[in-house]
């Protein structure tokens, strides 16, 4: 009986001591409260977005005709690959509480190097400064307007400060199999014409070698989604000079529409990729390619400049095998047995 009483007394004293410890201990730190990084109302009715990154700044504006790039002649912005992904990242990003207010640490975060400026319907600009990725890997450090301290965030979107990368690069698209007639006109006055008996059949032409017809098919596939690298003013002297003696591609589609693309090139310099320009138009006056052609001329990616033939003889040419030492052909040797 005495042992039982002693055991119960010990348990009671232990419970009382535990209760006292719990009552006297400080509260556990609360988890940082997640709040939207960017006000939802601002993102719902934007008028402009300005991105600074890598020492460059790009700006897009919303107009009655859609989002455009003022720094590139008011050309349409690349909404699918640039604008929407950025806005989606900002919409989903959370502020995870204060990161630091220490001036020395703030300087190391690089908050002054990257930013997004959002302007709403009221015309007021809202600037979000963005720095380096935080140690937890959740996102970059950020500083909100009117604050001095940096916040931890979950934002990890891509910031593109190059203006050229904000324009919609696609000038026009078509189905290569639906091209019934394909004509090339060269600067030297020569012409090359191929046609399909009907949509989907191979291209062929009088006195056109099979290799040239095959190369024409490959070129059509390349041009089926015609992309520009950048845009220059319609009166750009270098572009106008190159396009004064162009290679002109004229395509007739199965629905009767015609697509015309003129390519011009500059003489390649040692150690530099070839430079080329293009102008694309469509027989339908309402086609977007015509509106773009009225605003600017477009530069070609180097690989496209190389692929478009300068003469009829160039169509179907294959690059020669690289020479070995001292200009001798490279020999393929069988392995020793």
Coordinates of C-alpha atoms in Angstrom, one line a residue:
X1 CA 0.0 0.0 0.0
X2 CA 2.8 2.4 0.9
X3 CA 4.6 1.7 -2.5
X4 CA 1.4 2.4 -4.4
X5 CA 0.9 5.7 -2.6
X6 CA 4.5 6.7 -3.3
X7 CA 4.1 5.9 -7.0
X8 CA 1.0 7.9 -7.3
X9 CA 2.6 10.8 -5.5
X10 CA 5.6 10.7 -7.8
X11 CA 3.4 10.8 -10.9
X12 CA 1.4 13.7 -9.6
X13 CA 4.5 15.7 -8.8
X14 CA 5.9 15.0 -12.3
X15 CA 2.7 16.1 -14.0
X16 CA 2.7 19.3 -12.0
X17 CA 6.3 20.0 -12.8
X18 CA 5.6 19.5 -16.6
X19 CA 2.7 21.8 -16.4
X20 CA 4.8 24.5 -14.8
X21 CA 7.5 24.1 -17.5
X22 CA 5.0 24.5 -20.3
X23 CA 3.4 27.5 -18.7
X24 CA 6.7 29.3 -18.2
X25 CA 8.2 28.5 -21.6
X26 CA 8.1 31.1 -24.4
X27 CA 5.8 30.6 -27.3
X28 CA 7.2 28.8 -30.3
X29 CA 8.1 31.1 -33.2
X30 CA 5.2 31.4 -35.7
X31 CA 5.8 30.3 -39.3
X32 CA 6.3 33.2 -41.6
X33 CA 3.0 34.4 -43.1
X34 CA 2.8 34.0 -46.8
X35 CA 1.3 37.0 -48.7
X36 CA 1.1 37.8 -52.4
X37 CA 4.3 39.4 -53.6
X38 CA 2.4 41.6 -56.1
X39 CA -1.0 43.1 -55.4
X40 CA -3.6 41.1 -57.3
X41 CA -5.5 44.2 -58.4
X42 CA -2.5 45.6 -60.1
X43 CA -1.9 42.5 -62.2
X44 CA -5.5 42.4 -63.2
X45 CA -5.4 45.6 -65.1
X46 CA -1.9 46.4 -66.3
X47 CA -1.0 49.1 -68.8
X48 CA 2.7 48.5 -69.1
X49 CA 5.5 46.2 -67.9
X50 CA 9.2 47.3 -67.7
X51 CA 11.9 44.8 -67.0
X52 CA 15.5 45.6 -66.2
X53 CA 18.1 42.9 -66.2
X54 CA 21.8 42.5 -67.1
X55 CA 22.2 46.3 -67.5
X56 CA 19.4 46.5 -70.2
X57 CA 15.8 47.6 -70.0
X58 CA 12.8 46.4 -72.1
X59 CA 9.3 47.8 -71.9
X60 CA 6.0 46.6 -73.3
X61 CA 2.7 48.5 -73.4
X62 CA -0.9 47.5 -73.7
X63 CA -2.8 49.2 -76.5
X64 CA -6.2 48.7 -78.1
X65 CA -4.5 46.3 -80.6
X66 CA -2.8 44.3 -77.9
X67 CA 0.7 44.4 -76.2
X68 CA 3.4 46.1 -78.2
X69 CA 7.1 46.9 -77.8
X70 CA 7.6 50.6 -78.1
X71 CA 11.4 50.2 -78.4
X72 CA 10.9 48.2 -81.6
X73 CA 8.6 50.3 -83.6
X74 CA 5.5 49.3 -81.8
X75 CA 5.7 45.7 -83.0
X76 CA 3.6 43.1 -81.3
X77 CA 5.0 41.7 -78.1
X78 CA 5.7 38.0 -77.6
X79 CA 2.9 37.3 -75.2
X80 CA 3.1 33.5 -75.2
X81 CA 6.8 33.2 -74.5
X82 CA 7.7 36.4 -72.6
X83 CA 4.8 38.3 -71.2
X84 CA 2.4 35.6 -69.9
X85 CA 5.1 33.5 -68.2
X86 CA 6.5 36.5 -66.4
X87 CA 3.0 37.7 -65.2
X88 CA 2.1 34.1 -64.2
X89 CA 5.3 33.9 -62.1
X90 CA 4.6 37.3 -60.5
X91 CA 1.0 36.2 -59.8
X92 CA 2.0 33.0 -58.1
X93 CA 5.0 34.5 -56.1
X94 CA 4.7 34.8 -52.4
X95 CA 6.4 37.1 -49.9
X96 CA 7.8 34.9 -47.1
X97 CA 8.7 37.5 -44.5
X98 CA 11.7 39.7 -43.9
X99 CA 15.1 38.5 -45.0
X100 CA 17.4 41.2 -43.9
X101 CA 17.7 45.0 -43.2
X102 CA 21.5 44.9 -42.8
X103 CA 22.8 47.5 -45.3
X104 CA 26.0 45.4 -46.0
X105 CA 24.0 42.3 -46.7
X106 CA 21.5 44.2 -48.8
X107 CA 24.3 45.4 -51.0
X108 CA 25.4 41.8 -51.6
X109 CA 21.9 40.8 -52.7
X110 CA 22.2 42.9 -55.9
X111 CA 18.7 44.4 -55.5
X112 CA 19.6 47.4 -57.6
X113 CA 20.5 45.2 -60.7
X114 CA 17.1 43.7 -61.6
X115 CA 13.6 45.1 -61.3
X116 CA 10.1 44.9 -62.7
X117 CA 8.0 48.1 -62.9
X118 CA 4.3 47.6 -63.3
X119 CA 2.0 50.4 -64.2
X120 CA -1.8 50.0 -63.7
X121 CA -4.8 51.7 -65.0
X122 CA -4.4 54.6 -62.7
X123 CA -1.0 55.5 -64.3
X124 CA 1.0 54.8 -61.1
X125 CA 4.2 52.8 -61.4
X126 CA 4.9 50.1 -58.9
X127 CA 8.6 49.0 -58.8
X128 CA 9.7 45.6 -57.5
X129 CA 13.5 45.2 -57.0
X130 CA 14.7 41.6 -57.4
X131 CA 18.1 40.2 -56.2
X132 CA 19.9 36.9 -55.9
X133 CA 18.4 33.6 -55.0
X134 CA 18.2 33.1 -51.3
X135 CA 19.9 30.3 -49.4
X136 CA 16.8 28.2 -49.1
X137 CA 16.5 28.0 -52.9
X138 CA 12.8 29.0 -52.9
X139 CA 13.2 32.2 -54.8
X140 CA 15.0 35.5 -55.1
X141 CA 15.3 38.3 -52.6
X142 CA 13.0 41.2 -53.2
X143 CA 12.4 44.7 -52.0
X144 CA 8.9 46.3 -52.3
X145 CA 8.2 49.9 -53.0
X146 CA 8.7 52.1 -49.9
X147 CA 10.6 49.5 -48.0
X148 CA 14.3 49.3 -47.0
X149 CA 14.5 45.7 -45.9
X150 CA 14.7 42.8 -48.3
X151 CA 12.1 40.0 -48.2
X152 CA 12.4 36.3 -48.8
X153 CA 10.2 35.3 -51.7
X154 CA 9.2 32.3 -53.9
X155 CA 9.6 34.3 -57.2
X156 CA 11.9 32.5 -59.6
X157 CA 10.7 33.8 -63.0
X158 CA 13.0 34.8 -65.8
X159 CA 13.8 38.5 -66.4
X160 CA 14.6 39.5 -70.0
X161 CA 16.1 42.9 -70.4
X162 CA 16.9 42.6 -74.1
X163 CA 14.3 44.5 -76.2
X164 CA 14.8 42.4 -79.3
X165 CA 13.7 39.3 -77.3
X166 CA 10.4 40.8 -76.5
X167 CA 9.0 41.2 -80.0
X168 CA 6.9 38.4 -81.4
X169 CA 9.5 36.8 -83.8
X170 CA 7.0 34.9 -86.0
X171 CA 6.3 36.9 -89.2
X172 CA 4.1 34.3 -90.8
X173 CA 3.3 30.6 -90.9
X174 CA 2.0 28.2 -93.5
X175 CA 1.7 24.5 -94.2
X176 CA 4.6 23.6 -96.5
X177 CA 2.6 20.7 -97.9
X178 CA 0.0 23.2 -99.1
X179 CA 2.5 25.1 -101.2
X180 CA 1.6 24.4 -104.9
X181 CA 4.1 26.7 -106.5
X182 CA 7.6 27.7 -105.3
X183 CA 9.6 30.3 -107.3
X184 CA 13.0 31.7 -106.5
X185 CA 14.2 34.9 -108.2
X186 CA 17.9 35.8 -107.7
X187 CA 19.8 39.0 -107.8
X188 CA 21.6 38.0 -111.0
X189 CA 18.3 37.8 -112.9
X190 CA 18.0 34.0 -112.9
X191 CA 14.9 32.2 -111.7
X192 CA 14.0 28.7 -110.5
X193 CA 10.4 27.5 -110.5
X194 CA 9.0 24.3 -108.9
X195 CA 5.4 23.1 -108.4
X196 CA 3.3 20.3 -107.0
X197 CA 0.7 18.5 -109.1
X198 CA -1.4 18.7 -106.0
X199 CA -1.1 19.4 -102.3
X200 CA 1.1 16.9 -100.5
X201 CA 3.0 15.6 -103.5
X202 CA 6.7 16.3 -104.1
X203 CA 7.9 19.5 -105.7
X204 CA 9.3 19.2 -109.2
X205 CA 10.3 21.5 -112.1
X206 CA 11.7 21.5 -115.6
X207 CA 15.4 21.0 -115.7
X208 CA 15.5 21.0 -111.9
X209 CA 17.8 18.4 -110.4
X210 CA 16.4 16.0 -107.8
X211 CA 18.9 17.4 -105.2
X212 CA 17.7 21.0 -105.9
X213 CA 14.0 19.8 -105.5
X214 CA 14.9 18.1 -102.3
X215 CA 16.7 21.3 -101.0
X216 CA 13.6 23.3 -102.0
X217 CA 11.4 21.1 -99.8
X218 CA 13.8 21.6 -96.9
X219 CA 13.8 25.3 -97.4
X220 CA 10.0 25.4 -97.5
X221 CA 10.0 23.6 -94.1
X222 CA 12.4 26.2 -92.7
X223 CA 10.2 29.1 -94.0
X224 CA 6.9 27.5 -92.9
X225 CA 7.4 29.3 -89.5
X226 CA 9.3 32.4 -90.5
X227 CA 11.1 33.9 -87.5
X228 CA 13.0 37.2 -87.2
X229 CA 16.0 37.7 -85.0
X230 CA 15.4 41.5 -84.6
X231 CA 13.9 44.5 -86.3
X232 CA 15.4 47.6 -87.8
X233 CA 13.8 50.8 -89.1
X234 CA 12.3 50.6 -92.6
X235 CA 14.8 53.2 -93.8
X236 CA 17.9 51.5 -92.3
X237 CA 20.6 52.2 -94.9
X238 CA 22.4 48.8 -94.6
X239 CA 19.2 46.8 -94.7
X240 CA 17.8 48.7 -97.7
X241 CA 21.1 48.3 -99.6
X242 CA 21.1 44.5 -99.0
X243 CA 17.4 44.2 -100.0
X244 CA 18.0 46.2 -103.2
X245 CA 19.4 43.0 -104.7
X246 CA 17.5 40.2 -102.9
X247 CA 16.7 36.6 -103.3
X248 CA 12.9 36.6 -103.6
X249 CA 10.8 33.6 -102.6
X250 CA 7.3 33.5 -104.0
X251 CA 4.9 30.9 -102.7
X252 CA 1.4 30.1 -104.0
X253 CA -0.7 28.2 -101.5
X254 CA -3.5 25.7 -102.2
X255 CA -6.2 28.3 -101.2
X256 CA -4.8 30.8 -103.8
X257 CA -3.0 33.0 -101.3
X258 CA 0.5 34.2 -102.1
X259 CA 3.4 34.7 -99.7
X260 CA 6.5 36.7 -100.8
X261 CA 9.7 36.9 -98.8
X262 CA 12.7 38.9 -99.9
X263 CA 16.1 38.1 -98.4
X264 CA 19.2 40.4 -98.6
X265 CA 22.6 39.8 -97.2
X266 CA 25.8 41.6 -96.5
X267 CA 29.3 40.4 -97.3
X268 CA 30.5 38.2 -94.5
X269 CA 33.5 39.6 -92.5
X270 CA 36.3 37.4 -91.1
X271 CA 35.3 35.7 -87.9
X272 CA 31.7 37.1 -88.0
X273 CA 28.5 35.3 -88.8
X274 CA 26.7 36.3 -92.0
X275 CA 24.3 39.2 -91.7
X276 CA 20.9 39.1 -93.5
X277 CA 17.6 41.0 -93.6
X278 CA 14.2 40.1 -94.8
X279 CA 10.8 41.5 -95.7
X280 CA 7.7 39.2 -95.7
X281 CA 4.2 40.1 -97.2
X282 CA 1.0 38.2 -97.8
X283 CA -1.6 38.6 -100.6
X284 CA -4.3 39.1 -97.9
X285 CA -4.1 42.8 -97.0
X286 CA -5.4 42.0 -93.5
X287 CA -2.6 39.5 -92.8
X288 CA -0.5 40.5 -89.7
X289 CA 2.7 40.1 -91.8
X290 CA 1.8 43.2 -93.8
X291 CA 1.3 45.3 -90.8
X292 CA 4.7 44.2 -89.5
X293 CA 6.4 44.9 -92.8
X294 CA 5.0 48.4 -92.8
X295 CA 6.6 49.1 -89.4
X296 CA 10.1 47.5 -89.8
X297 CA 12.6 45.4 -91.7
X298 CA 13.7 42.3 -90.0
X299 CA 17.1 40.7 -89.4
X300 CA 17.6 37.0 -90.1
X301 CA 19.3 34.5 -87.8
X302 CA 22.8 33.6 -89.3
X303 CA 21.7 30.0 -89.9
X304 CA 18.7 31.2 -92.0
X305 CA 20.9 33.6 -94.0
X306 CA 23.2 30.7 -94.8
X307 CA 20.4 28.5 -95.9
X308 CA 18.7 30.8 -98.4
X309 CA 20.6 30.4 -101.7
X310 CA 22.1 33.5 -103.4
X311 CA 22.1 31.9 -106.9
X312 CA 20.3 29.0 -108.6
X313 CA 23.5 27.0 -108.5
X314 CA 23.6 27.3 -104.7
X315 CA 20.3 25.4 -104.2
X316 CA 21.0 21.8 -103.3
X317 CA 24.7 22.4 -102.7
X318 CA 26.0 20.5 -99.7
X319 CA 28.9 21.7 -97.6
X320 CA 32.2 20.2 -98.4
X321 CA 33.9 17.9 -96.0
X322 CA 36.5 19.7 -93.8
X323 CA 40.0 19.4 -95.0
X324 CA 42.7 17.8 -92.9
X325 CA 46.1 19.3 -92.0
X326 CA 47.7 21.4 -94.8
X327 CA 44.5 21.3 -96.8
X328 CA 44.6 17.5 -97.4
X329 CA 41.4 15.6 -97.2
X330 CA 40.7 13.7 -94.0
X331 CA 41.1 10.0 -94.4
X332 CA 38.9 7.5 -92.5
X333 CA 41.2 4.7 -91.2
X334 CA 39.9 1.3 -90.2
X335 CA 40.9 0.4 -86.6
X336 CA 43.8 -2.0 -86.2
X337 CA 42.8 -5.6 -85.6

